[in-house]
mmCIF file of C-alpha atoms and ligand atoms in Angstrom:
data_model
loop_
_atom_site.group_PDB
_atom_site.id
_atom_site.type_symbol
_atom_site.label_atom_id
_atom_site.label_comp_id
_atom_site.label_asym_id
_atom_site.label_seq_id
_atom_site.Cartn_x
_atom_site.Cartn_y
_atom_site.Cartn_z
ATOM 1 C CA MET H 1 -6.112 13.223 14.359
ATOM 2 C CA ASP H 2 -6.239 12.315 17.787
ATOM 3 C CA LEU H 3 -5.573 8.835 17.329
ATOM 4 C CA LYS H 4 -4.764 5.747 19.465
ATOM 5 C CA THR H 5 -2.677 2.876 18.933
ATOM 6 C CA ILE H 6 -4.181 0.095 17.343
ATOM 7 C CA MET H 7 -2.310 -2.667 19.258
ATOM 8 C CA LEU H 8 -4.367 -4.020 21.492
ATOM 9 C CA PRO H 9 -3.032 -5.310 25.125
ATOM 10 C CA GLY H 10 -0.526 -7.521 25.446
ATOM 11 C CA ILE H 11 0.925 -6.504 21.715
ATOM 12 C CA GLU H 12 4.173 -4.833 21.796
ATOM 13 C CA PRO H 13 4.204 -2.332 19.532
ATOM 14 C CA ALA H 14 7.675 -3.371 18.554
ATOM 15 C CA ARG H 15 8.186 -3.566 14.602
ATOM 16 C CA PRO H 16 6.880 -5.704 12.783
ATOM 17 C CA VAL H 17 3.667 -6.002 14.396
ATOM 18 C CA VAL H 18 2.206 -9.421 12.516
ATOM 19 C CA ILE H 19 -0.879 -10.368 11.159
ATOM 20 C CA ALA H 20 -0.666 -13.442 9.861
ATOM 21 C CA GLY H 21 -3.663 -15.994 8.683
ATOM 22 C CA PRO H 22 -4.892 -17.188 5.918
ATOM 23 C CA CYS H 23 -7.306 -15.411 2.761
ATOM 24 C CA SER H 24 -10.274 -16.913 3.549
ATOM 25 C CA ALA H 25 -11.383 -19.226 6.714
ATOM 26 C CA GLU H 26 -12.662 -22.485 4.838
ATOM 27 C CA SER H 27 -13.145 -25.133 7.293
ATOM 28 C CA GLU H 28 -12.902 -25.190 11.148
ATOM 29 C CA LYS H 29 -9.993 -27.980 10.326
ATOM 30 C CA GLN H 30 -7.552 -25.487 8.367
ATOM 31 C CA VAL H 31 -8.747 -22.033 10.456
ATOM 32 C CA LEU H 32 -7.632 -24.163 13.545
ATOM 33 C CA PHE H 33 -4.526 -26.055 12.047
ATOM 34 C CA THR H 34 -3.179 -22.345 10.874
ATOM 35 C CA ALA H 35 -4.106 -20.901 14.060
ATOM 36 C CA HIS H 36 -1.774 -23.439 15.722
ATOM 37 C CA ALA H 37 1.269 -22.830 13.789
ATOM 38 C CA VAL H 38 1.369 -19.578 13.058
ATOM 39 C CA ALA H 39 0.241 -19.462 17.660
ATOM 40 C CA ALA H 40 3.542 -21.811 18.052
ATOM 41 C CA ARG H 41 5.752 -19.123 16.176
ATOM 42 C CA GLY H 42 4.900 -15.908 17.926
ATOM 43 C CA ILE H 43 2.269 -14.152 16.132
ATOM 44 C CA LYS H 44 -0.431 -12.318 18.532
ATOM 45 C CA ILE H 45 -2.834 -11.572 15.522
ATOM 46 C CA PHE H 46 -4.594 -14.124 13.695
ATOM 47 C CA ARG H 47 -6.600 -12.537 9.855
ATOM 48 C CA SER H 48 -8.908 -14.784 8.275
ATOM 49 C CA GLY H 49 -11.867 -13.817 5.320
ATOM 50 C CA ILE H 50 -15.213 -14.832 6.382
ATOM 51 C CA TRP H 51 -16.932 -12.713 3.608
ATOM 52 C CA LYS H 52 -15.021 -12.463 0.394
ATOM 53 C CA PRO H 53 -15.451 -9.962 -1.989
ATOM 54 C CA ARG H 54 -14.455 -11.435 -5.781
ATOM 55 C CA THR H 55 -14.032 -10.077 -8.926
ATOM 56 C CA LYS H 56 -16.682 -12.341 -10.534
ATOM 57 C CA PRO H 57 -19.924 -14.612 -9.324
ATOM 58 C CA GLY H 58 -18.934 -18.445 -9.067
ATOM 59 C CA GLY H 59 -16.090 -18.441 -6.844
ATOM 60 C CA PHE H 60 -15.540 -19.145 -3.477
ATOM 61 C CA GLU H 61 -17.258 -15.865 -1.593
ATOM 62 C CA GLY H 62 -16.539 -16.836 2.496
ATOM 63 C CA ILE H 63 -17.692 -19.025 4.343
ATOM 64 C CA GLY H 64 -20.740 -16.432 5.782
ATOM 65 C CA THR H 65 -21.414 -16.148 9.432
ATOM 66 C CA ALA H 66 -20.641 -20.043 10.580
ATOM 67 C CA GLY H 67 -16.911 -19.243 10.042
ATOM 68 C CA PHE H 68 -17.223 -17.584 13.381
ATOM 69 C CA ALA H 69 -17.822 -19.917 15.717
ATOM 70 C CA TRP H 70 -13.589 -21.473 14.289
ATOM 71 C CA LEU H 71 -12.585 -17.650 15.649
ATOM 72 C CA GLN H 72 -13.510 -17.734 18.406
ATOM 73 C CA GLN H 73 -12.117 -21.469 18.965
ATOM 74 C CA VAL H 74 -8.455 -20.167 17.552
ATOM 75 C CA LYS H 75 -9.517 -16.956 20.797
ATOM 76 C CA GLN H 76 -9.739 -19.829 23.144
ATOM 77 C CA GLU H 77 -7.174 -21.975 22.205
ATOM 78 C CA THR H 78 -4.436 -20.315 21.109
ATOM 79 C CA GLY H 79 -5.099 -16.466 22.733
ATOM 80 C CA MET H 80 -4.925 -15.046 19.622
ATOM 81 C CA TYR H 81 -6.789 -12.107 19.148
ATOM 82 C CA VAL H 82 -8.261 -12.601 15.501
ATOM 83 C CA THR H 83 -9.341 -10.171 12.681
ATOM 84 C CA THR H 84 -11.932 -10.322 9.419
ATOM 85 C CA GLU H 85 -12.978 -7.980 6.754
ATOM 86 C CA VAL H 86 -16.427 -5.988 6.685
ATOM 87 C CA ALA H 87 -17.272 -4.304 3.750
ATOM 88 C CA ASN H 88 -20.935 -3.483 4.821
ATOM 89 C CA LYS H 89 -23.454 -2.712 7.805
ATOM 90 C CA GLY H 90 -24.157 -6.134 8.494
ATOM 91 C CA HIS H 91 -21.218 -7.234 8.271
ATOM 92 C CA VAL H 92 -20.049 -5.006 11.128
ATOM 93 C CA ALA H 93 -22.679 -5.895 13.067
ATOM 94 C CA GLU H 94 -22.658 -9.226 12.848
ATOM 95 C CA ALA H 95 -18.534 -9.067 13.600
ATOM 96 C CA LEU H 96 -19.189 -7.231 16.612
ATOM 97 C CA LYS H 97 -21.543 -9.843 18.197
ATOM 98 C CA ALA H 98 -18.816 -12.730 16.926
ATOM 99 C CA GLY H 99 -16.823 -10.879 19.488
ATOM 100 C CA ILE H 100 -14.139 -9.858 16.687
ATOM 101 C CA ASP H 101 -11.059 -8.064 18.146
ATOM 102 C CA LEU H 102 -10.211 -6.261 15.132
ATOM 103 C CA LEU H 103 -12.131 -5.112 11.882
ATOM 104 C CA TRP H 104 -10.201 -4.923 7.913
ATOM 105 C CA ILE H 105 -12.173 -2.812 5.770
ATOM 106 C CA GLY H 106 -10.906 -4.137 2.335
ATOM 107 C CA ALA H 107 -9.775 -2.156 -0.943
ATOM 108 C CA ARG H 108 -13.085 -2.841 -2.885
ATOM 109 C CA THR H 109 -14.449 -1.092 0.110
ATOM 110 C CA SER H 110 -12.189 1.704 0.598
ATOM 111 C CA ALA H 111 -12.366 2.214 -2.865
ATOM 112 C CA ASN H 112 -16.315 3.106 -1.857
ATOM 113 C CA PRO H 113 -17.281 6.247 -0.054
ATOM 114 C CA PHE H 114 -21.058 5.449 0.652
ATOM 115 C CA ALA H 115 -19.279 1.520 1.596
ATOM 116 C CA VAL H 116 -17.163 3.190 4.232
ATOM 117 C CA GLN H 117 -19.932 6.046 5.428
ATOM 118 C CA GLU H 118 -21.790 2.715 5.758
ATOM 119 C CA ILE H 119 -19.452 0.498 7.916
ATOM 120 C CA ALA H 120 -18.456 4.699 9.744
ATOM 121 C CA ASP H 121 -22.503 4.493 10.386
ATOM 122 C CA ALA H 122 -22.462 1.112 12.043
ATOM 123 C CA LEU H 123 -19.350 1.746 14.039
ATOM 124 C CA GLN H 124 -20.811 4.755 16.113
ATOM 125 C CA GLY H 125 -20.224 3.962 19.320
ATOM 126 C CA ALA H 126 -18.263 1.396 19.154
ATOM 127 C CA ASP H 127 -14.729 0.961 20.716
ATOM 128 C CA ILE H 128 -13.040 -1.242 18.295
ATOM 129 C CA PRO H 129 -9.313 -1.114 16.366
ATOM 130 C CA VAL H 130 -10.351 -0.625 12.448
ATOM 131 C CA LEU H 131 -7.448 -1.260 9.995
ATOM 132 C CA ILE H 132 -8.147 0.442 6.714
ATOM 133 C CA LYS H 133 -6.442 -0.684 3.164
ATOM 134 C CA ASN H 134 -5.685 1.546 0.042
ATOM 135 C CA PRO H 135 -8.003 2.063 -2.256
ATOM 136 C CA ILE H 136 -7.682 -0.335 -5.323
ATOM 137 C CA ASN H 137 -7.169 3.197 -7.029
ATOM 138 C CA PRO H 138 -3.519 5.432 -6.435
ATOM 139 C CA ASP H 139 -5.843 7.614 -4.788
ATOM 140 C CA LEU H 140 -4.713 8.911 -1.449
ATOM 141 C CA GLU H 141 -6.947 11.325 -1.033
ATOM 142 C CA LEU H 142 -9.718 8.688 -1.389
ATOM 143 C CA TRP H 143 -7.713 7.078 1.566
ATOM 144 C CA ILE H 144 -7.304 9.313 3.904
ATOM 145 C CA GLY H 145 -11.486 10.285 3.376
ATOM 146 C CA ALA H 146 -11.478 6.720 4.267
ATOM 147 C CA ILE H 147 -9.740 7.553 7.122
ATOM 148 C CA GLU H 148 -11.519 10.379 8.652
ATOM 149 C CA ARG H 149 -15.267 9.004 7.638
ATOM 150 C CA ILE H 150 -14.158 5.785 10.345
ATOM 151 C CA TYR H 151 -12.245 8.322 12.519
ATOM 152 C CA GLY H 152 -15.713 10.678 12.099
ATOM 153 C CA ALA H 153 -17.343 7.480 13.976
ATOM 154 C CA GLY H 154 -15.473 8.126 17.049
ATOM 155 C CA ILE H 155 -13.225 5.239 15.701
ATOM 156 C CA ARG H 156 -9.513 6.766 17.306
ATOM 157 C CA ARG H 157 -7.521 3.400 17.200
ATOM 158 C CA ILE H 158 -6.830 3.251 13.224
ATOM 159 C CA GLY H 159 -4.312 1.534 10.875
ATOM 160 C CA VAL H 160 -4.067 1.393 7.913
ATOM 161 C CA ILE H 161 -2.406 -1.214 5.290
ATOM 162 C CA HIS H 162 -1.250 -1.002 2.112
ATOM 163 C CA ARG H 163 -1.989 -3.548 -0.697
ATOM 164 C CA GLY H 164 -0.661 -2.148 -3.433
ATOM 165 C CA PHE H 165 -2.821 -0.621 -5.954
ATOM 166 C CA SER H 166 -4.390 -2.364 -9.495
ATOM 167 C CA SER H 167 -2.812 -1.731 -12.615
ATOM 168 C CA TYR H 168 -3.297 -3.373 -15.962
ATOM 169 C CA ASP H 169 0.355 -4.706 -15.962
ATOM 170 C CA LYS H 170 0.565 -7.381 -13.554
ATOM 171 C CA LYS H 171 3.555 -8.911 -15.389
ATOM 172 C CA THR H 172 5.525 -8.119 -11.723
ATOM 173 C CA TYR H 173 3.325 -7.572 -9.171
ATOM 174 C CA ARG H 174 -0.285 -8.481 -8.401
ATOM 175 C CA ASN H 175 -0.918 -4.971 -7.102
ATOM 176 C CA PRO H 176 2.260 -2.955 -8.169
ATOM 177 C CA PRO H 177 3.625 -0.999 -4.302
ATOM 178 C CA MET H 178 3.838 2.442 -5.607
ATOM 179 C CA TRP H 179 5.646 2.915 -2.390
ATOM 180 C CA HIS H 180 5.336 7.056 -2.253
ATOM 181 C CA ILE H 181 1.267 7.019 -1.359
ATOM 182 C CA PRO H 182 1.736 5.776 1.796
ATOM 183 C CA ILE H 183 4.976 7.396 2.458
ATOM 184 C CA GLU H 184 2.871 10.526 1.856
ATOM 185 C CA LEU H 185 0.548 9.354 3.991
ATOM 186 C CA ARG H 186 2.394 8.879 6.624
ATOM 187 C CA ARG H 187 3.288 12.361 6.095
ATOM 188 C CA ARG H 188 0.175 13.894 6.196
ATOM 189 C CA ILE H 189 -1.113 12.010 9.103
ATOM 190 C CA PRO H 190 2.324 11.047 11.368
ATOM 191 C CA ASN H 191 0.480 9.415 13.920
ATOM 192 C CA LEU H 192 -0.695 6.416 12.422
ATOM 193 C CA VAL H 193 -0.248 2.831 12.546
ATOM 194 C CA MET H 194 0.724 1.337 9.080
ATOM 195 C CA PHE H 195 1.083 -2.351 7.697
ATOM 196 C CA CYS H 196 1.697 -3.315 4.943
ATOM 197 C CA ASP H 197 0.176 -6.529 3.119
ATOM 198 C CA PRO H 198 2.609 -7.624 0.897
ATOM 199 C CA SER H 199 0.353 -10.568 0.243
ATOM 200 C CA HIS H 200 -1.475 -8.484 -2.388
ATOM 201 C CA ILE H 201 0.892 -6.872 -3.675
ATOM 202 C CA ALA H 202 3.208 -9.601 -4.791
ATOM 203 C CA GLY H 203 0.262 -12.468 -5.725
ATOM 204 C CA ASN H 204 2.702 -14.975 -5.379
ATOM 205 C CA ARG H 205 5.292 -16.769 -2.714
ATOM 206 C CA ASP H 206 7.945 -15.462 -4.601
ATOM 207 C CA ARG H 207 8.247 -11.538 -3.787
ATOM 208 C CA ILE H 208 6.908 -11.734 -0.535
ATOM 209 C CA SER H 209 9.898 -11.535 2.079
ATOM 210 C CA VAL H 210 11.773 -8.740 -0.673
ATOM 211 C CA LEU H 211 8.240 -6.043 -0.174
ATOM 212 C CA SER H 212 8.497 -6.844 3.838
ATOM 213 C CA GLN H 213 11.798 -6.132 4.216
ATOM 214 C CA GLN H 214 11.034 -2.930 2.038
ATOM 215 C CA ALA H 215 8.617 -2.043 4.211
ATOM 216 C CA MET H 216 10.312 -2.334 7.250
ATOM 217 C CA ASP H 217 13.043 -0.447 5.410
ATOM 218 C CA LEU H 218 10.195 2.673 5.224
ATOM 219 C CA GLN H 219 9.629 2.699 8.240
ATOM 220 C CA PHE H 220 5.787 0.168 8.244
ATOM 221 C CA ASP H 221 4.841 -0.797 11.269
ATOM 222 C CA GLY H 222 3.272 -3.948 11.193
ATOM 223 C CA LEU H 223 2.745 -6.464 8.214
ATOM 224 C CA MET H 224 -0.166 -8.576 7.326
ATOM 225 C CA ILE H 225 0.975 -12.463 5.733
ATOM 226 C CA GLU H 226 -1.506 -14.480 4.295
ATOM 227 C CA THR H 227 -0.337 -17.878 5.647
ATOM 228 C CA HIS H 228 -2.055 -21.110 4.957
ATOM 229 C CA TYR H 229 -1.369 -24.711 6.857
ATOM 230 C CA GLN H 230 -1.664 -26.375 2.700
ATOM 231 C CA PRO H 231 -1.606 -22.460 0.866
ATOM 232 C CA ASP H 232 -1.494 -25.004 -2.558
ATOM 233 C CA SER H 233 -5.075 -26.215 -1.826
ATOM 234 C CA ALA H 234 -6.337 -22.666 -0.391
ATOM 235 C CA TRP H 235 -10.335 -21.827 -2.043
ATOM 236 C CA SER H 236 -9.143 -18.003 -2.550
ATOM 237 C CA ASP H 237 -5.669 -16.740 -3.195
ATOM 238 C CA ALA H 238 -3.261 -20.064 -3.249
ATOM 239 C CA THR H 239 -0.282 -18.728 -5.395
ATOM 240 C CA GLN H 240 0.437 -16.169 -2.477
ATOM 241 C CA GLN H 241 0.347 -17.955 0.954
ATOM 242 C CA LEU H 242 2.978 -18.756 2.732
ATOM 243 C CA THR H 243 3.764 -22.457 4.714
ATOM 244 C CA PRO H 244 3.479 -21.163 8.323
ATOM 245 C CA GLU H 245 7.297 -22.643 7.905
ATOM 246 C CA MET H 246 7.573 -20.519 5.347
ATOM 247 C CA LEU H 247 5.802 -16.775 7.260
ATOM 248 C CA ALA H 248 8.491 -17.657 10.503
ATOM 249 C CA SER H 249 11.245 -17.879 8.048
ATOM 250 C CA LEU H 250 10.220 -14.478 6.367
ATOM 251 C CA LEU H 251 10.013 -13.043 9.976
ATOM 252 C CA GLU H 252 13.383 -14.662 11.098
ATOM 253 C CA GLN H 253 15.640 -12.953 8.605
ATOM 254 C CA LEU H 254 13.702 -9.469 8.521
ATOM 255 C CA VAL H 255 16.277 -7.163 9.275
ATOM 256 C CA ILE H 256 15.312 -4.372 11.394
ATOM 257 C CA ARG H 257 17.011 -1.298 11.351
ATOM 258 C CA SER H 258 16.250 1.288 13.822
ATOM 259 C CA ALA H 259 15.669 5.061 12.638
ATOM 260 C CA ASP H 260 16.289 7.047 16.086
ATOM 261 C CA LYS H 261 19.878 7.491 15.857
ATOM 262 C CA PRO H 262 20.525 7.422 11.573
ATOM 263 C CA SER H 263 24.611 7.120 11.697
ATOM 264 C CA GLN H 264 27.423 9.433 10.257
ATOM 265 C CA SER H 265 27.427 7.871 6.630
ATOM 266 C CA LEU H 266 23.273 8.220 6.538
ATOM 267 C CA LEU H 267 23.185 11.574 7.036
ATOM 268 C CA GLU H 268 26.152 12.046 4.481
ATOM 269 C CA LEU H 269 24.074 10.503 1.910
ATOM 270 C CA ARG H 270 21.396 12.358 2.898
ATOM 271 C CA TYR H 271 23.128 15.346 2.888
ATOM 272 C CA ARG H 272 24.847 14.418 -0.917
ATOM 273 C CA ILE H 273 20.802 13.444 -1.681
ATOM 274 C CA ASP H 274 19.466 17.415 -0.128
ATOM 275 C CA GLN H 275 22.360 18.363 -2.491
ATOM 276 C CA ILE H 276 21.887 17.611 -5.816
ATOM 277 C CA ASP H 277 17.784 17.478 -5.354
ATOM 278 C CA GLU H 278 18.288 20.965 -5.007
ATOM 279 C CA ASN H 279 20.737 21.337 -7.975
ATOM 280 C CA LEU H 280 17.989 19.296 -10.043
ATOM 281 C CA LEU H 281 15.039 21.651 -9.251
ATOM 282 C CA GLU H 282 17.667 24.655 -10.036
ATOM 283 C CA PHE H 283 17.982 22.887 -13.751
ATOM 284 C CA LEU H 284 14.362 22.290 -13.823
ATOM 285 C CA ALA H 285 13.575 26.277 -13.402
ATOM 286 C CA ARG H 286 16.274 27.595 -15.833
ATOM 287 C CA ARG H 287 14.706 24.216 -18.206
ATOM 288 C CA MET H 288 10.930 26.012 -17.719
ATOM 289 C CA GLN H 289 12.943 29.563 -17.946
ATOM 290 C CA LEU H 290 13.659 28.498 -21.631
ATOM 291 C CA SER H 291 10.269 27.258 -21.951
ATOM 292 C CA ASP H 292 9.022 31.297 -21.407
ATOM 293 C CA GLU H 293 10.684 32.649 -24.444
ATOM 294 C CA LEU H 294 9.650 29.791 -26.499
ATOM 295 C CA GLY H 295 6.350 30.548 -25.552
ATOM 296 C CA LYS H 296 6.983 33.842 -26.819
ATOM 297 C CA TYR H 297 9.836 32.570 -30.074
ATOM 298 C CA LYS H 298 6.585 30.881 -31.413
ATOM 299 C CA LYS H 299 3.845 33.476 -30.644
ATOM 300 C CA ALA H 300 5.997 36.011 -32.399
ATOM 301 C CA HIS H 301 6.552 34.093 -35.282
ATOM 302 C CA GLY H 302 2.883 32.722 -35.397
ATOM 303 C CA MET H 303 3.644 28.664 -34.619
ATOM 304 C CA PRO H 304 1.838 26.378 -32.594
ATOM 305 C CA ILE H 305 2.680 25.437 -29.290
ATOM 306 C CA LEU H 306 2.938 21.417 -29.183
ATOM 307 C CA GLN H 307 4.323 19.613 -32.510
ATOM 308 C CA THR H 308 4.105 16.368 -31.633
ATOM 309 C CA THR H 309 6.910 14.744 -34.030
ATOM 310 C CA ARG H 310 9.272 16.996 -32.136
ATOM 311 C CA TYR H 311 7.860 15.335 -28.872
ATOM 312 C CA ASN H 312 8.436 12.148 -29.752
ATOM 313 C CA GLU H 313 11.929 13.351 -30.338
ATOM 314 C CA LEU H 314 12.853 13.943 -27.657
ATOM 315 C CA ILE H 315 11.330 11.295 -25.829
ATOM 316 C CA GLU H 316 13.225 8.536 -27.436
ATOM 317 C CA GLN H 317 16.557 10.531 -27.559
ATOM 318 C CA ARG H 318 15.889 11.336 -23.338
ATOM 319 C CA ALA H 319 15.160 7.432 -22.793
ATOM 320 C CA GLU H 320 17.672 6.331 -25.258
ATOM 321 C CA TYR H 321 20.368 8.689 -23.077
ATOM 322 C CA GLY H 322 19.573 7.734 -20.518
ATOM 323 C CA GLU H 323 19.722 3.877 -20.613
ATOM 324 C CA THR H 324 23.816 5.361 -21.631
ATOM 325 C CA ILE H 325 24.085 6.383 -18.204
ATOM 326 C CA ASP H 326 22.300 3.517 -16.096
ATOM 327 C CA LEU H 327 18.800 5.407 -15.788
ATOM 328 C CA ASP H 328 15.235 3.022 -16.591
ATOM 329 C CA PRO H 329 14.415 4.226 -20.476
ATOM 330 C CA ASP H 330 10.640 3.922 -18.987
ATOM 331 C CA PHE H 331 11.627 6.329 -15.564
ATOM 332 C CA VAL H 332 13.344 9.292 -18.189
ATOM 333 C CA GLN H 333 10.448 8.519 -20.324
ATOM 334 C CA GLU H 334 8.029 9.228 -17.375
ATOM 335 C CA ILE H 335 10.253 12.204 -16.333
ATOM 336 C CA MET H 336 10.317 13.776 -19.498
ATOM 337 C CA LYS H 337 6.752 13.565 -19.939
ATOM 338 C CA ALA H 338 6.407 16.003 -16.687
ATOM 339 C CA ILE H 339 8.726 18.108 -18.028
ATOM 340 C CA HIS H 340 7.036 18.539 -21.118
ATOM 341 C CA GLU H 341 3.508 18.893 -19.531
ATOM 342 C CA GLU H 342 4.820 21.695 -17.579
ATOM 343 C CA SER H 343 6.759 23.240 -20.320
ATOM 344 C CA ILE H 344 3.686 23.476 -22.893
ATOM 345 C CA ARG H 345 1.790 24.843 -19.902
ATOM 346 C CA ARG H 346 4.045 27.635 -19.328
ATOM 347 C CA GLN H 347 4.772 28.448 -23.287
ATOM 348 C CA MET H 348 0.673 28.971 -23.355
ATOM 349 C CA SER H 349 0.881 31.347 -20.703
ATOM 350 C CA ALA H 350 3.981 33.060 -22.169
ATOM 351 C CA MET H 351 2.154 33.737 -25.234
ATOM 352 C CA ASP H 352 -0.976 35.019 -23.247
HETATM 353 C C1 LIG V 1 -7.560 -10.272 1.703
HETATM 354 O O1 LIG V 1 -7.158 -9.472 2.489
HETATM 355 O O2 LIG V 1 -7.858 -11.382 1.521
HETATM 356 C C2 LIG V 1 -8.286 -8.883 0.392
HETATM 357 C C3 LIG V 1 -9.134 -9.673 -0.070
HETATM 358 O O3 LIG V 1 -7.688 -8.168 -0.193
HETATM 359 P P1 LIG V 1 -7.385 -6.262 -0.758
HETATM 360 O O4 LIG V 1 -8.746 -6.414 -0.512
HETATM 361 O O5 LIG V 1 -6.356 -5.305 -0.408
HETATM 362 O O6 LIG V 1 -8.113 -7.036 -2.088
HETATM 363 MN MN1 LIG V 2 -6.868 -12.919 -0.347
#
């Protein structure tokens, strides 16, 4: 893809490029107080939702176009660029008319190809950077599809925002990060500008700084962090918004490690990891050869391939053993399930 930088004039591409501002625009006072406070801390791009996708009806669904006047005031008074979420063609038309500098497509929208195509069609001929959040479901192809649709509309300044993926289990995260997905996206489209939105991953204030550091260590270009001058009384996402002071101290504490000159010890660690990965693969290949033999044996003795008790025992024993050598039992179970699945496939083809 022939992508261009999304960085607007005057914005240093130095990591992290920060987008901050409230989940939603609520009132002129809330928008302007927050904007002045983040601008005073060096933020150059201000976010604010004008239309809010809510899981259930009855919540605050956004202030609507009335909020654009406040965002225009933010631009005039602070010099920051402003960005908002668009979810349909009407939003695109309104946002372009209101002079919004950057658009973002939300996670519920990028999960829907019809909606993304409608937005892409409405963007034909426009020259505006667009940031595409990952779809709520962990589907990299769907995310790439959304990028391709926007690209197909002639937009070249495209970036993405990783905001985690919906999950039934919300114990640790509101939306677990599943870092391997954005990492794979970077491998597939290397010149894509990548933001991380730790606010929607975390769902609460506590984990945002740890997630931001992880995003920096994974070479993300920027962060989008929900910030509100009075987070506790926010009309949406109150538990996860930071105050401008908290945002400033988070940014101060971030350690930005450069990937340009990996040190000798890093190279050594990587080398050792590469070696171990090779050994792991060789062991797996040997295990699969045994599966082939097992398939042939079962065929010769008229035995079925799957024996559920053996499968359950195997998964449990391995998880228990893993724990004794400091491996997370859930992790071991996941690996064993994948190995077992492949083993069944091999046994079946050995039987044929
Ligand atoms: C938001 O940014 O406030 C938002 C609704 O995010 P997401 O689309 O990631 O849920
Ligand atoms: Mn939000």
